[in-house]
Amino acid sequence: MKPLICPTETKYTSLFINCGGPRTSFEGNDYEGDTTDRGPSYFSSPSDRWAFSSSGVYVGLQAASYIATNTFSLDVSGPDFYNTARLAPNSLKYYGLCLRGGSYRVRLHFAEIMFSNDSTYSSLGRRIFDVAIQGRVVLRDFNIMEEANGVGKVITKDFADVTVSSTLEIHLYWTGKGTNAIPDRGVYGPLISAITVTPNFKVDTGSGLPVGAVIGIVLASIVVVLLVFFALWKKGIFGGKNNQEELELRALDLQTGHFRLRQIKAATNNFDPANKIGEGGFGPVYKGVLADGAIIAVKQLSSKSKQGNREFVNEIGMISALQHPNLVKLYGCCIEGNQLLVIYEYMENNCLARALFGRDDQRLNIDWATRKRICSGIAKGLAYLHEESRLKIVHRDIKCTNVLLDKDLNAKISDFGLAKLDEEENTHISTRIAGTVGYMAPEYAMRGYLTDKADVYSFGVVLLEIVSGKSNTNYRPKEEFVYLLDWAYVLQEQGNLLELVDPRLGTNYSKKEAMRMINISLLCTNPSPTLRPSMSSVVSMLEGKLPVQAPIIKRTTSDDEMRFKSFEKLSHDSQTTQVSTYSQDSQGQSMNAPWSDSSVSVSVPGKDGNVTSSSRLLPDLL
């Protein structure tokens, strides 16, 4: 690992930290206190000897403590530091700074103090996490209670030969295993009581430096501190709330890379307008080429999006952990001065909407096999978000504009600007309805009832668009139909569903596969969310591993009236417009000219009768 900057010329040979507790002594050693409880995404360096960083948010908790205490008054044997501990929901790193190069013995102290030792529900919790030292995993699926043979029992883990050049890194991180709501919601993630680091080499106890040299070093250090303080003041670091947010952003422990501003400026030719490929909800998007030839997309968060910075701090760590072949990959971010940039993979063929519905010079000739692969890719990406990722996520804005295509026309889901964490025990009733007209599930658009089945509905609409090559919201076969989906219901009643297939395909498609995909679309867009399949089932259906029996949905006059009223309500009540990642003026003529489309975020009355404006729950990263 790359050593951190040492703030002093002094070289230390030991380190003692009481994680989550006050200063204390044990076996003749003074353990420094570690009582900062500042919440998620925080970096602290209490002294020049050590620092720690914490990232992540406890799912479902508005406010949570990141320091544990002996909740159940367990009889913990051993020193006092076992009665407290530091916690983190996702990632917790401790850094030993300015250590003299050599071999060290690292001892990690643990005691599970958040579960009970009786026969109640509170005793059923399981805390499981991994530990890495100097970037190498040393404990995998570590369970304190199991290793110590019970709660309130102490256990230490020794690592006898850890090589350190200057910085020691101890990384504890949650991998999604164990319980997360016993005895209360948010009880999971790494926990550690204390850290002991001692040298394996002989330490010279002499003063080492003459008095004059010590005085010179002290004076020089004071000058350096003053210069650093002046430089930070000039940059506005001590200027208020916005700058505090910037500090938090700088300290964020991302599971991605960090880029320097000069790298990004060089890659985008100093944000040359010629390299602009879109306008996202948070700011413009540029194409860039790094020094190694890698092509990237850079989202530059605009000043008007500063209100989203705190949400960005709290959630970007989780988004960066989403890794799937059918999700646009986040490479990292750049935070320098007033610049807040997000860097992710560049998609050569822009978005699916442009490929299917764009102008003649923008549309792509997508054959049947490729359309099937695109449908399968979108389904697999959603199945990952809903069922396979560590954090279950509802995207809320699945549409062709938010499906990007790489050079091989592989589909990747983007634009998590409206995404919401799926809290399984929540009723999902929300006053913040956000999405795109024509793609929102009826129970969500009309009642604010949100589950992952809302994404299933949107996927059904997209699937129908891919088969037909027509936009659900723009296609008007007859004036009495609001959407392409309405026309599909009529054709189903008439037994003519194959009329939906894109005529550009001619006869170069499988009628059997086309019927399967159309029936899956109708199944996914069932008005009843409970009758829609899960996305993992959809994947199996698309692959022919599960049978498909689409429902016969009879259209009635009242249904038509409700559709029109819903359409009019969403159109008139929309409060904000959020443009897709690659959206820009659709008049551009080059292949880089992005597709233009909008998502509408609707405000509805809350429980108090007031109108509640919609807001992003996860940053518009991708």
Coordinates of C-alpha atoms in Angstrom, one line a residue:
M1 CA 0.0 0.0 0.0
K2 CA 1.1 3.6 -0.6
P3 CA 2.2 5.2 2.7
L4 CA 0.3 8.2 4.1
I5 CA 2.0 11.5 4.5
C6 CA 3.8 11.6 7.9
P7 CA 3.0 14.9 9.6
T8 CA 6.2 14.8 11.7
E9 CA 9.8 13.8 11.4
T10 CA 9.5 11.7 14.6
K11 CA 9.5 8.0 14.0
Y12 CA 7.5 5.9 16.4
T13 CA 8.0 2.3 17.3
S14 CA 4.7 1.4 19.0
L15 CA 1.0 2.2 19.0
F16 CA -1.7 1.7 21.5
I17 CA -5.4 2.6 20.8
N18 CA -8.5 2.2 22.9
C19 CA -11.0 1.9 20.0
G20 CA -14.2 3.7 20.9
G21 CA -13.1 4.4 24.5
P22 CA -11.2 7.0 26.6
R23 CA -7.6 7.1 27.4
T24 CA -6.6 4.2 29.6
S25 CA -3.6 2.1 30.8
F26 CA -2.9 -1.6 30.6
E27 CA 0.2 -3.6 31.3
G28 CA 2.3 -0.4 31.6
N29 CA 1.2 1.0 28.3
D30 CA -0.9 4.1 27.7
Y31 CA -3.8 3.5 25.3
E32 CA -4.8 6.6 23.5
G33 CA -8.5 7.5 23.6
D34 CA -10.7 7.2 20.5
T35 CA -14.1 8.7 21.4
T36 CA -15.0 10.7 18.2
D37 CA -18.6 9.8 17.2
R38 CA -19.2 12.0 14.1
G39 CA -21.3 9.6 12.0
P40 CA -20.7 8.1 8.5
S41 CA -18.0 8.9 6.0
Y42 CA -15.6 10.4 8.5
F43 CA -11.9 10.7 8.7
S44 CA -10.1 11.6 12.0
S45 CA -6.5 12.0 13.0
P46 CA -6.5 12.6 16.8
S47 CA -2.7 12.7 16.9
D48 CA 0.3 12.5 14.6
R49 CA 0.7 8.8 15.6
W50 CA -2.5 7.4 14.1
A51 CA -5.8 8.0 12.2
F52 CA -8.9 6.2 11.3
S53 CA -11.6 6.4 8.6
S54 CA -15.1 5.1 8.6
S55 CA -17.6 4.8 5.8
G56 CA -21.1 3.7 5.2
V57 CA -24.6 4.2 6.6
Y58 CA -26.6 1.8 8.7
V59 CA -29.5 0.8 6.5
G60 CA -32.8 2.0 7.9
L61 CA -31.4 4.2 10.6
Q62 CA -31.6 8.0 10.4
A63 CA -29.2 8.4 13.4
A64 CA -26.8 5.8 14.6
S65 CA -23.9 5.6 17.1
Y66 CA -20.6 4.5 15.7
I67 CA -19.3 3.7 19.2
A68 CA -20.5 0.5 21.0
T69 CA -21.0 0.2 24.8
N70 CA -21.7 -2.8 27.0
T71 CA -25.4 -2.6 26.2
F72 CA -26.5 -5.7 28.3
S73 CA -24.2 -5.0 31.3
L74 CA -22.2 -8.2 30.5
D75 CA -19.6 -9.3 32.9
V76 CA -16.6 -8.7 30.7
S77 CA -13.3 -9.9 32.1
G78 CA -10.2 -8.1 31.2
P79 CA -9.1 -4.5 30.9
D80 CA -11.7 -1.6 30.7
F81 CA -11.2 -1.1 27.0
Y82 CA -13.3 -4.3 26.3
N83 CA -16.4 -2.5 27.6
T84 CA -16.4 -0.1 24.6
A85 CA -15.6 -0.5 20.9
R86 CA -15.7 1.3 17.6
L87 CA -18.2 0.3 14.9
A88 CA -18.7 0.9 11.2
P89 CA -21.5 -0.3 8.9
N90 CA -19.2 -0.9 5.9
S91 CA -15.5 -0.1 6.2
L92 CA -13.3 0.8 9.2
K93 CA -9.6 1.5 8.7
Y94 CA -7.0 2.4 11.4
Y95 CA -3.7 3.8 10.3
G96 CA -0.5 3.8 12.3
L97 CA 1.5 6.8 11.1
C98 CA 5.2 7.7 11.1
L99 CA 6.3 4.2 12.2
R100 CA 10.0 3.3 11.9
G101 CA 10.6 0.8 9.2
G102 CA 10.7 -2.8 10.3
S103 CA 8.8 -5.8 11.6
Y104 CA 6.0 -5.4 14.1
R105 CA 3.7 -7.6 16.2
V106 CA 0.0 -6.5 15.8
R107 CA -2.5 -7.6 18.3
L108 CA -6.2 -6.9 17.8
H109 CA -8.6 -7.0 20.8
F110 CA -12.2 -8.0 20.4
A111 CA -15.3 -8.6 22.7
E112 CA -18.9 -8.9 21.5
I113 CA -20.8 -6.5 23.7
M114 CA -23.9 -5.8 21.7
F115 CA -25.7 -9.2 22.0
S116 CA -27.2 -10.7 25.2
N117 CA -26.0 -13.9 26.8
D118 CA -29.5 -15.2 27.7
S119 CA -32.1 -17.2 25.7
T120 CA -33.9 -14.2 24.3
Y121 CA -34.1 -12.9 20.8
S122 CA -31.2 -10.5 21.6
S123 CA -28.8 -13.5 21.8
L124 CA -29.4 -14.7 18.2
G125 CA -27.3 -12.1 16.5
R126 CA -24.2 -13.0 14.4
R127 CA -21.6 -10.4 13.5
I128 CA -19.4 -11.5 10.6
F129 CA -16.7 -9.4 9.0
D130 CA -13.2 -9.6 7.4
V131 CA -9.9 -8.1 8.5
A132 CA -7.0 -7.1 6.3
I133 CA -3.5 -5.9 7.4
Q134 CA -1.4 -4.0 4.9
G135 CA -3.9 -5.0 2.2
R136 CA -3.7 -8.7 2.9
V137 CA -6.7 -10.5 4.3
V138 CA -5.8 -12.1 7.6
L139 CA -9.2 -12.9 9.0
R140 CA -12.1 -14.0 6.8
D141 CA -15.7 -14.4 8.0
F142 CA -14.5 -13.5 11.5
N143 CA -17.2 -14.0 14.2
I144 CA -16.2 -12.6 17.6
M145 CA -18.8 -14.5 19.6
E146 CA -18.0 -17.8 17.9
E147 CA -14.2 -17.4 18.3
A148 CA -14.5 -16.3 21.9
N149 CA -17.1 -19.0 22.8
G150 CA -19.7 -16.5 23.9
V151 CA -20.7 -12.9 24.3
G152 CA -18.8 -10.7 26.7
K153 CA -15.7 -12.9 26.4
V154 CA -12.5 -11.3 25.2
I155 CA -10.3 -12.6 22.4
T156 CA -7.2 -11.4 20.8
K157 CA -5.7 -12.1 17.4
D158 CA -2.0 -11.8 17.1
F159 CA 0.0 -11.2 13.9
A160 CA 3.6 -11.7 14.7
D161 CA 5.4 -10.4 11.7
V162 CA 3.9 -7.4 9.9
T163 CA 6.3 -5.4 7.8
V164 CA 5.9 -1.6 7.9
S165 CA 7.8 1.0 6.0
S166 CA 6.1 4.0 7.4
T167 CA 2.3 3.4 7.5
L168 CA 0.4 0.5 9.1
E169 CA -3.1 -0.1 7.7
I170 CA -5.6 -2.3 9.5
H171 CA -8.9 -2.6 7.5
L172 CA -12.0 -4.2 9.0
Y173 CA -14.9 -4.5 6.6
W174 CA -18.4 -6.0 6.3
T175 CA -19.1 -8.4 3.5
G176 CA -22.8 -8.6 3.8
K177 CA -22.9 -11.8 6.0
G178 CA -24.5 -12.4 9.4
T179 CA -27.6 -10.7 10.9
N180 CA -28.3 -7.0 10.6
A181 CA -31.4 -6.4 12.8
I182 CA -30.7 -8.3 16.1
P183 CA -31.2 -7.0 18.8
D184 CA -32.0 -3.8 16.9
R185 CA -31.8 -2.6 13.3
G186 CA -28.3 -1.6 12.3
V187 CA -26.4 -4.0 14.5
Y188 CA -23.8 -5.4 12.0
G189 CA -20.5 -4.5 10.6
P190 CA -16.9 -4.6 12.0
L191 CA -16.3 -4.0 15.7
I192 CA -13.0 -3.7 17.5
S193 CA -12.1 -2.9 21.1
A194 CA -8.4 -2.0 21.0
I195 CA -5.2 -2.2 19.0
T196 CA -1.7 -3.0 20.2
V197 CA 1.4 -2.6 18.0
T198 CA 4.9 -3.4 19.3
P199 CA 8.2 -3.7 17.5
N200 CA 10.1 -6.9 16.8
F201 CA 13.4 -5.0 16.9
K202 CA 15.4 -3.4 19.6
V203 CA 14.5 0.2 20.3
D204 CA 17.2 2.8 21.1
T205 CA 15.9 4.6 24.2
G206 CA 18.5 7.4 24.0
S207 CA 17.5 11.0 23.3
G208 CA 19.1 10.7 19.8
L209 CA 19.2 14.4 19.0
P210 CA 21.0 17.3 20.7
V211 CA 19.0 20.1 22.3
G212 CA 19.8 22.5 19.5
A213 CA 18.5 20.2 16.8
V214 CA 15.3 19.6 18.7
I215 CA 14.7 23.3 19.1
G216 CA 15.3 23.8 15.3
I217 CA 12.9 21.0 14.5
V218 CA 10.2 22.5 16.7
L219 CA 10.6 26.0 15.2
A220 CA 10.5 24.5 11.7
S221 CA 7.4 22.5 12.5
I222 CA 5.6 25.7 13.8
V223 CA 6.5 27.5 10.6
V224 CA 5.2 24.6 8.5
V225 CA 1.9 24.4 10.5
L226 CA 1.4 28.1 10.0
L227 CA 2.0 27.9 6.3
V228 CA -0.3 24.9 5.9
F229 CA -3.0 26.7 7.9
F230 CA -2.6 29.8 5.7
A231 CA -2.9 27.7 2.5
L232 CA -6.0 26.0 3.8
W233 CA -7.5 29.3 4.8
K234 CA -6.8 30.7 1.3
K235 CA -8.7 27.7 -0.2
G236 CA -11.6 28.4 2.1
I237 CA -11.4 25.1 4.1
F238 CA -12.3 26.9 7.3
G239 CA -15.1 28.9 5.6
G240 CA -18.3 27.2 6.8
K241 CA -20.9 24.5 6.1
N242 CA -20.0 24.0 2.4
N243 CA -16.4 23.6 3.2
Q244 CA -17.2 21.1 6.0
E245 CA -19.0 19.0 3.4
E246 CA -15.9 19.3 1.2
L247 CA -13.8 18.0 4.0
E248 CA -16.1 15.0 4.5
L249 CA -16.0 14.3 0.7
R250 CA -12.2 14.4 0.7
A251 CA -12.2 11.9 3.6
L252 CA -14.6 9.5 2.1
D253 CA -13.2 5.9 2.0
L254 CA -14.4 4.9 -1.4
Q255 CA -14.0 1.4 -2.8
T256 CA -12.9 3.0 -6.0
G257 CA -9.9 5.0 -7.3
H258 CA -9.0 8.6 -6.6
F259 CA -8.1 10.9 -9.4
R260 CA -6.3 14.2 -9.4
L261 CA -7.8 17.3 -10.9
R262 CA -4.9 17.7 -13.3
Q263 CA -5.4 14.2 -14.6
I264 CA -9.1 14.9 -15.4
K265 CA -8.3 18.3 -16.9
A266 CA -5.7 16.7 -19.2
A267 CA -8.1 13.9 -20.1
T268 CA -10.9 16.3 -21.1
N269 CA -8.7 19.0 -22.5
N270 CA -9.6 21.3 -19.6
F271 CA -13.3 20.4 -20.0
D272 CA -13.4 21.4 -23.6
P273 CA -17.0 21.9 -24.8
A274 CA -16.1 19.7 -27.8
N275 CA -15.8 16.8 -25.4
K276 CA -19.1 17.4 -23.7
I277 CA -21.3 14.3 -24.3
G278 CA -24.3 15.0 -22.1
E279 CA -26.0 16.9 -19.3
G280 CA -26.9 14.9 -16.2
G281 CA -29.2 15.9 -13.3
F282 CA -26.1 17.1 -11.3
G283 CA -24.1 18.7 -14.1
P284 CA -22.4 18.2 -17.5
V285 CA -20.8 14.9 -18.6
Y286 CA -17.5 14.9 -20.6
K287 CA -15.6 12.3 -22.6
G288 CA -12.0 12.0 -21.5
V289 CA -8.9 10.0 -22.4
L290 CA -6.4 9.2 -19.6
A291 CA -2.7 9.1 -20.1
D292 CA -2.7 5.3 -20.4
G293 CA -5.3 5.6 -23.3
A294 CA -8.3 4.5 -21.2
I295 CA -11.5 6.3 -22.2
I296 CA -13.7 7.6 -19.4
A297 CA -16.8 9.6 -18.8
V298 CA -16.5 12.5 -16.3
K299 CA -19.6 14.0 -14.6
Q300 CA -18.9 17.5 -13.2
L301 CA -21.2 18.3 -10.4
S302 CA -22.6 21.8 -10.9
S303 CA -22.8 24.4 -8.1
K304 CA -26.6 24.2 -8.1
S305 CA -26.2 20.6 -7.0
K306 CA -24.4 21.4 -3.8
Q307 CA -27.5 20.6 -1.9
G308 CA -26.9 17.0 -2.8
N309 CA -23.4 16.8 -1.4
R310 CA -24.3 15.4 2.0
E311 CA -26.4 12.6 0.3
F312 CA -23.4 12.1 -2.0
V313 CA -21.1 11.7 1.1
N314 CA -23.5 9.2 2.7
E315 CA -24.3 7.1 -0.3
I316 CA -21.4 7.1 -2.8
G317 CA -19.5 4.5 -0.7
M318 CA -22.4 2.1 -1.2
I319 CA -22.8 2.8 -4.9
S320 CA -19.1 2.3 -5.5
A321 CA -19.5 -1.2 -4.1
L322 CA -22.0 -2.2 -6.8
Q323 CA -20.0 -4.3 -9.3
H324 CA -21.8 -6.2 -12.0
P325 CA -21.2 -6.6 -15.8
N326 CA -24.6 -5.1 -16.5
L327 CA -24.2 -2.0 -14.4
V328 CA -22.1 1.0 -15.5
K329 CA -18.8 0.8 -13.6
L330 CA -17.8 3.7 -11.3
Y331 CA -14.1 4.2 -11.5
G332 CA -13.7 6.8 -8.8
C333 CA -14.0 10.5 -8.0
C334 CA -12.0 13.7 -7.8
I335 CA -12.4 16.2 -5.1
E336 CA -10.2 19.2 -5.2
G337 CA -11.1 22.8 -4.3
N338 CA -14.6 23.5 -5.5
Q339 CA -14.5 20.7 -8.0
L340 CA -16.5 17.5 -7.4
L341 CA -16.1 15.0 -10.2
V342 CA -17.4 11.4 -10.7
I343 CA -15.5 9.2 -13.2
Y344 CA -17.0 6.1 -14.7
E345 CA -16.7 3.9 -17.8
Y346 CA -17.4 5.4 -21.2
M347 CA -20.1 3.8 -23.3
E348 CA -19.3 3.9 -27.0
N349 CA -22.8 3.4 -28.3
N350 CA -24.6 5.9 -26.0
C351 CA -28.0 4.9 -24.8
L352 CA -30.6 2.3 -25.9
A353 CA -33.2 5.0 -26.5
R354 CA -31.1 6.6 -29.2
A355 CA -30.2 3.3 -30.8
L356 CA -33.9 2.3 -31.1
F357 CA -35.8 5.6 -31.4
G358 CA -33.3 8.2 -32.5
R359 CA -33.0 10.0 -35.8
D360 CA -32.2 8.0 -38.9
D361 CA -28.5 8.9 -38.5
Q362 CA -28.5 7.9 -34.9
R363 CA -30.4 4.6 -34.9
L364 CA -28.5 1.4 -35.0
N365 CA -29.4 -1.7 -36.9
I366 CA -29.9 -4.0 -33.9
D367 CA -30.6 -7.6 -35.0
W368 CA -32.8 -10.0 -33.0
A369 CA -30.0 -11.9 -31.3
T370 CA -28.6 -8.6 -30.0
R371 CA -32.0 -7.5 -28.8
K372 CA -32.3 -10.7 -26.8
R373 CA -28.9 -10.2 -25.3
I374 CA -29.8 -6.6 -24.3
C375 CA -33.0 -7.7 -22.6
S376 CA -31.2 -10.4 -20.7
G377 CA -28.4 -8.0 -19.6
I378 CA -30.9 -5.5 -18.3
A379 CA -32.8 -8.3 -16.4
K380 CA -29.6 -9.6 -14.9
G381 CA -28.5 -6.1 -13.8
L382 CA -31.9 -5.5 -12.0
A383 CA -31.8 -9.0 -10.5
Y384 CA -28.4 -8.1 -9.0
L385 CA -29.7 -4.8 -7.6
H386 CA -32.9 -6.4 -6.1
E387 CA -31.6 -9.8 -4.9
E388 CA -27.9 -10.3 -5.1
S389 CA -26.1 -7.1 -4.0
R390 CA -25.2 -6.6 -0.4
L391 CA -27.6 -3.6 -0.3
K392 CA -31.0 -4.2 -2.0
I393 CA -31.7 -1.3 -4.3
V394 CA -34.8 -0.2 -6.2
H395 CA -33.7 1.8 -9.2
R396 CA -37.0 3.7 -9.7
D397 CA -36.2 5.0 -13.2
I398 CA -35.7 2.1 -15.6
K399 CA -36.1 3.2 -19.2
C400 CA -34.3 2.9 -22.5
T401 CA -32.5 6.3 -21.8
N402 CA -30.9 4.8 -18.7
V403 CA -29.6 1.7 -20.4
L404 CA -26.3 2.4 -22.0
L405 CA -24.6 0.3 -24.7
D406 CA -20.8 -0.5 -24.9
K407 CA -18.9 -1.0 -28.1
D408 CA -20.2 -4.6 -28.4
L409 CA -23.8 -3.5 -27.7
N410 CA -23.8 -5.0 -24.2
A411 CA -26.4 -3.4 -22.0
K412 CA -25.5 -1.6 -18.7
I413 CA -27.9 0.1 -16.4
S414 CA -27.0 3.7 -15.4
D415 CA -28.4 6.8 -13.7
F416 CA -29.0 5.9 -10.1
G417 CA -30.1 9.4 -9.4
L418 CA -33.5 8.3 -8.2
A419 CA -32.5 5.0 -6.6
K420 CA -33.7 4.0 -3.2
L421 CA -32.5 1.5 -0.7
D422 CA -35.0 -1.3 -0.4
E423 CA -35.8 -1.7 3.3
E424 CA -37.6 -5.0 3.3
E425 CA -39.5 -4.4 6.6
N426 CA -40.7 -1.0 5.4
T427 CA -44.2 -0.4 4.1
H428 CA -42.6 1.5 1.2
I429 CA -45.3 4.2 1.3
S430 CA -43.5 7.3 0.1
T431 CA -44.6 10.9 -0.5
R432 CA -41.6 11.4 -2.9
I433 CA -42.8 10.0 -6.2
A434 CA -40.1 10.2 -8.8
G435 CA -39.7 8.5 -12.1
T436 CA -40.6 8.8 -15.8
V437 CA -44.1 9.2 -17.2
G438 CA -45.0 6.0 -19.0
Y439 CA -42.6 3.8 -17.1
M440 CA -43.9 4.1 -13.5
A441 CA -45.9 1.3 -12.0
P442 CA -49.5 2.3 -11.3
E443 CA -49.4 1.6 -7.6
Y444 CA -46.3 3.8 -7.3
A445 CA -47.5 6.6 -9.6
M446 CA -50.9 6.8 -7.9
R447 CA -50.3 5.8 -4.3
G448 CA -46.6 6.1 -3.7
Y449 CA -46.3 2.4 -2.9
L450 CA -42.7 1.4 -3.8
T451 CA -41.2 -2.1 -4.0
D452 CA -38.8 -3.8 -6.3
K453 CA -41.9 -4.7 -8.4
A454 CA -42.0 -1.1 -9.6
D455 CA -38.7 -1.8 -11.4
V456 CA -40.2 -5.0 -12.8
Y457 CA -43.1 -3.0 -14.3
S458 CA -40.6 -0.5 -15.9
F459 CA -38.6 -3.4 -17.3
G460 CA -41.7 -4.9 -18.9
V461 CA -42.2 -1.6 -20.7
V462 CA -38.6 -1.5 -21.8
L463 CA -38.8 -5.1 -23.0
L464 CA -41.9 -4.2 -25.1
E465 CA -40.0 -1.2 -26.6
I466 CA -37.0 -3.4 -27.5
V467 CA -39.2 -6.0 -29.3
S468 CA -41.2 -3.3 -31.1
G469 CA -38.5 -0.7 -31.7
K470 CA -41.1 1.9 -30.7
S471 CA -41.2 4.3 -27.7
N472 CA -43.9 3.6 -25.2
T473 CA -44.7 7.2 -24.6
N474 CA -44.4 8.5 -28.2
Y475 CA -46.0 5.7 -30.2
R476 CA -49.6 6.5 -31.1
P477 CA -51.2 3.8 -33.4
K478 CA -54.6 5.4 -32.8
E479 CA -55.4 8.5 -30.9
E480 CA -57.4 6.7 -28.2
F481 CA -54.3 4.9 -26.9
V482 CA -52.0 6.7 -24.5
Y483 CA -49.1 4.3 -24.6
L484 CA -47.7 1.4 -26.7
L485 CA -48.6 -0.8 -23.8
D486 CA -52.3 0.0 -24.4
W487 CA -52.0 -1.2 -28.0
A488 CA -50.3 -4.4 -26.8
Y489 CA -53.4 -5.2 -24.6
V490 CA -55.6 -4.7 -27.6
L491 CA -53.5 -6.9 -29.8
Q492 CA -53.5 -9.6 -27.1
E493 CA -57.2 -9.6 -27.1
Q494 CA -57.2 -9.9 -30.8
G495 CA -54.6 -12.6 -30.8
N496 CA -52.2 -10.6 -33.0
L497 CA -49.3 -9.9 -30.6
L498 CA -46.7 -10.5 -33.3
E499 CA -47.9 -7.2 -34.9
L500 CA -45.8 -5.5 -32.2
V501 CA -42.5 -6.9 -33.6
D502 CA -40.3 -4.2 -35.1
P503 CA -41.0 -4.3 -38.9
R504 CA -37.3 -3.4 -39.5
L505 CA -36.5 -6.9 -38.5
G506 CA -38.4 -8.3 -41.4
T507 CA -38.6 -12.1 -41.0
N508 CA -35.2 -12.3 -39.3
Y509 CA -36.4 -13.2 -35.9
S510 CA -37.9 -16.2 -34.0
K511 CA -41.7 -16.0 -33.7
K512 CA -41.5 -18.3 -30.7
E513 CA -38.9 -16.2 -28.9
A514 CA -40.8 -13.0 -29.8
M515 CA -44.0 -14.3 -28.3
R516 CA -42.1 -15.4 -25.2
M517 CA -40.6 -11.9 -24.8
I518 CA -43.9 -10.1 -25.4
N519 CA -45.7 -12.3 -22.9
I520 CA -42.9 -11.7 -20.3
S521 CA -43.5 -8.0 -20.9
L522 CA -47.2 -8.3 -20.3
L523 CA -46.5 -10.4 -17.2
C524 CA -44.1 -7.8 -15.8
T525 CA -46.6 -5.0 -16.5
N526 CA -49.5 -6.7 -14.6
P527 CA -51.5 -4.0 -12.8
S528 CA -51.1 -6.0 -9.6
P529 CA -47.6 -5.9 -8.2
T530 CA -48.0 -9.2 -6.4
L531 CA -48.6 -11.0 -9.7
R532 CA -45.4 -9.6 -11.3
P533 CA -42.4 -12.0 -11.2
S534 CA -39.1 -11.3 -9.5
M535 CA -36.3 -10.3 -11.8
S536 CA -34.4 -13.5 -11.2
S537 CA -37.5 -15.4 -12.5
V538 CA -37.6 -13.0 -15.5
V539 CA -34.0 -14.0 -16.2
S540 CA -34.9 -17.7 -16.2
M541 CA -38.0 -17.0 -18.4
L542 CA -35.8 -15.1 -20.9
E543 CA -33.4 -18.0 -21.0
G544 CA -36.3 -20.5 -21.5
K545 CA -35.7 -22.2 -18.2
L546 CA -39.2 -21.2 -16.8
P547 CA -42.5 -21.3 -18.7
V548 CA -44.3 -18.0 -19.4
Q549 CA -48.0 -17.6 -19.0
A550 CA -49.0 -14.0 -19.6
P551 CA -52.2 -12.7 -18.0
I552 CA -55.2 -11.8 -20.1
I553 CA -55.9 -8.2 -19.0
K554 CA -59.3 -6.9 -20.2
R555 CA -59.3 -3.2 -20.9
T556 CA -62.4 -1.4 -19.7
T557 CA -63.7 2.2 -20.1
S558 CA -62.8 2.9 -16.5
D559 CA -59.3 1.6 -17.0
D560 CA -58.9 3.9 -20.0
E561 CA -60.2 6.9 -18.0
M562 CA -57.8 6.1 -15.1
R563 CA -54.8 5.9 -17.5
F564 CA -55.7 9.2 -19.1
K565 CA -56.2 10.8 -15.6
S566 CA -52.9 9.3 -14.4
F567 CA -51.1 10.6 -17.5
E568 CA -52.6 14.1 -17.1
K569 CA -51.9 14.2 -13.4
L570 CA -48.3 13.2 -13.8
S571 CA -47.8 15.7 -16.6
H572 CA -49.4 18.6 -14.7
D573 CA -48.0 17.9 -11.3
S574 CA -44.4 17.4 -12.3
Q575 CA -42.2 19.8 -10.4
T576 CA -38.7 19.1 -11.6
T577 CA -37.0 17.6 -14.7
Q578 CA -34.0 15.4 -14.3
V579 CA -32.1 14.7 -17.6
S580 CA -30.5 11.4 -18.2
T581 CA -26.7 11.0 -17.9
Y582 CA -26.1 11.3 -21.6
S583 CA -28.9 13.8 -22.3
Q584 CA -28.2 16.9 -24.3
D585 CA -29.7 18.9 -27.1
S586 CA -30.9 16.2 -29.5
Q587 CA -30.1 18.3 -32.5
G588 CA -26.4 17.2 -32.4
Q589 CA -25.3 15.5 -35.6
S590 CA -22.3 13.4 -34.6
M591 CA -22.3 9.9 -33.2
N592 CA -21.3 11.5 -29.9
A593 CA -24.5 13.5 -29.8
P594 CA -26.5 12.0 -27.0
W595 CA -30.2 11.1 -26.8
S596 CA -32.5 13.7 -25.1
D597 CA -35.0 12.4 -22.6
S598 CA -36.4 13.5 -19.3
S599 CA -37.5 11.9 -16.1
V600 CA -40.3 13.6 -14.1
S601 CA -40.2 13.9 -10.4
V602 CA -43.6 14.4 -8.9
S603 CA -44.6 16.1 -5.6
V604 CA -47.6 14.8 -3.8
P605 CA -49.2 15.9 -0.5
G606 CA -47.6 14.3 2.6
K607 CA -49.4 13.2 5.7
D608 CA -49.5 16.7 7.1
G609 CA -51.3 17.9 3.9
N610 CA -48.3 19.9 2.7
V611 CA -46.8 19.3 -0.6
T612 CA -43.5 17.5 -0.3
S613 CA -40.9 18.1 -3.0
S614 CA -39.2 15.1 -4.4
S615 CA -35.5 14.7 -3.8
R616 CA -32.8 12.2 -4.8
L617 CA -32.0 9.5 -2.3
L618 CA -28.9 8.4 -4.0
P619 CA -26.6 10.7 -6.0
D620 CA -26.9 10.8 -9.8
L621 CA -23.6 9.0 -10.1
L622 CA -23.9 6.9 -13.2

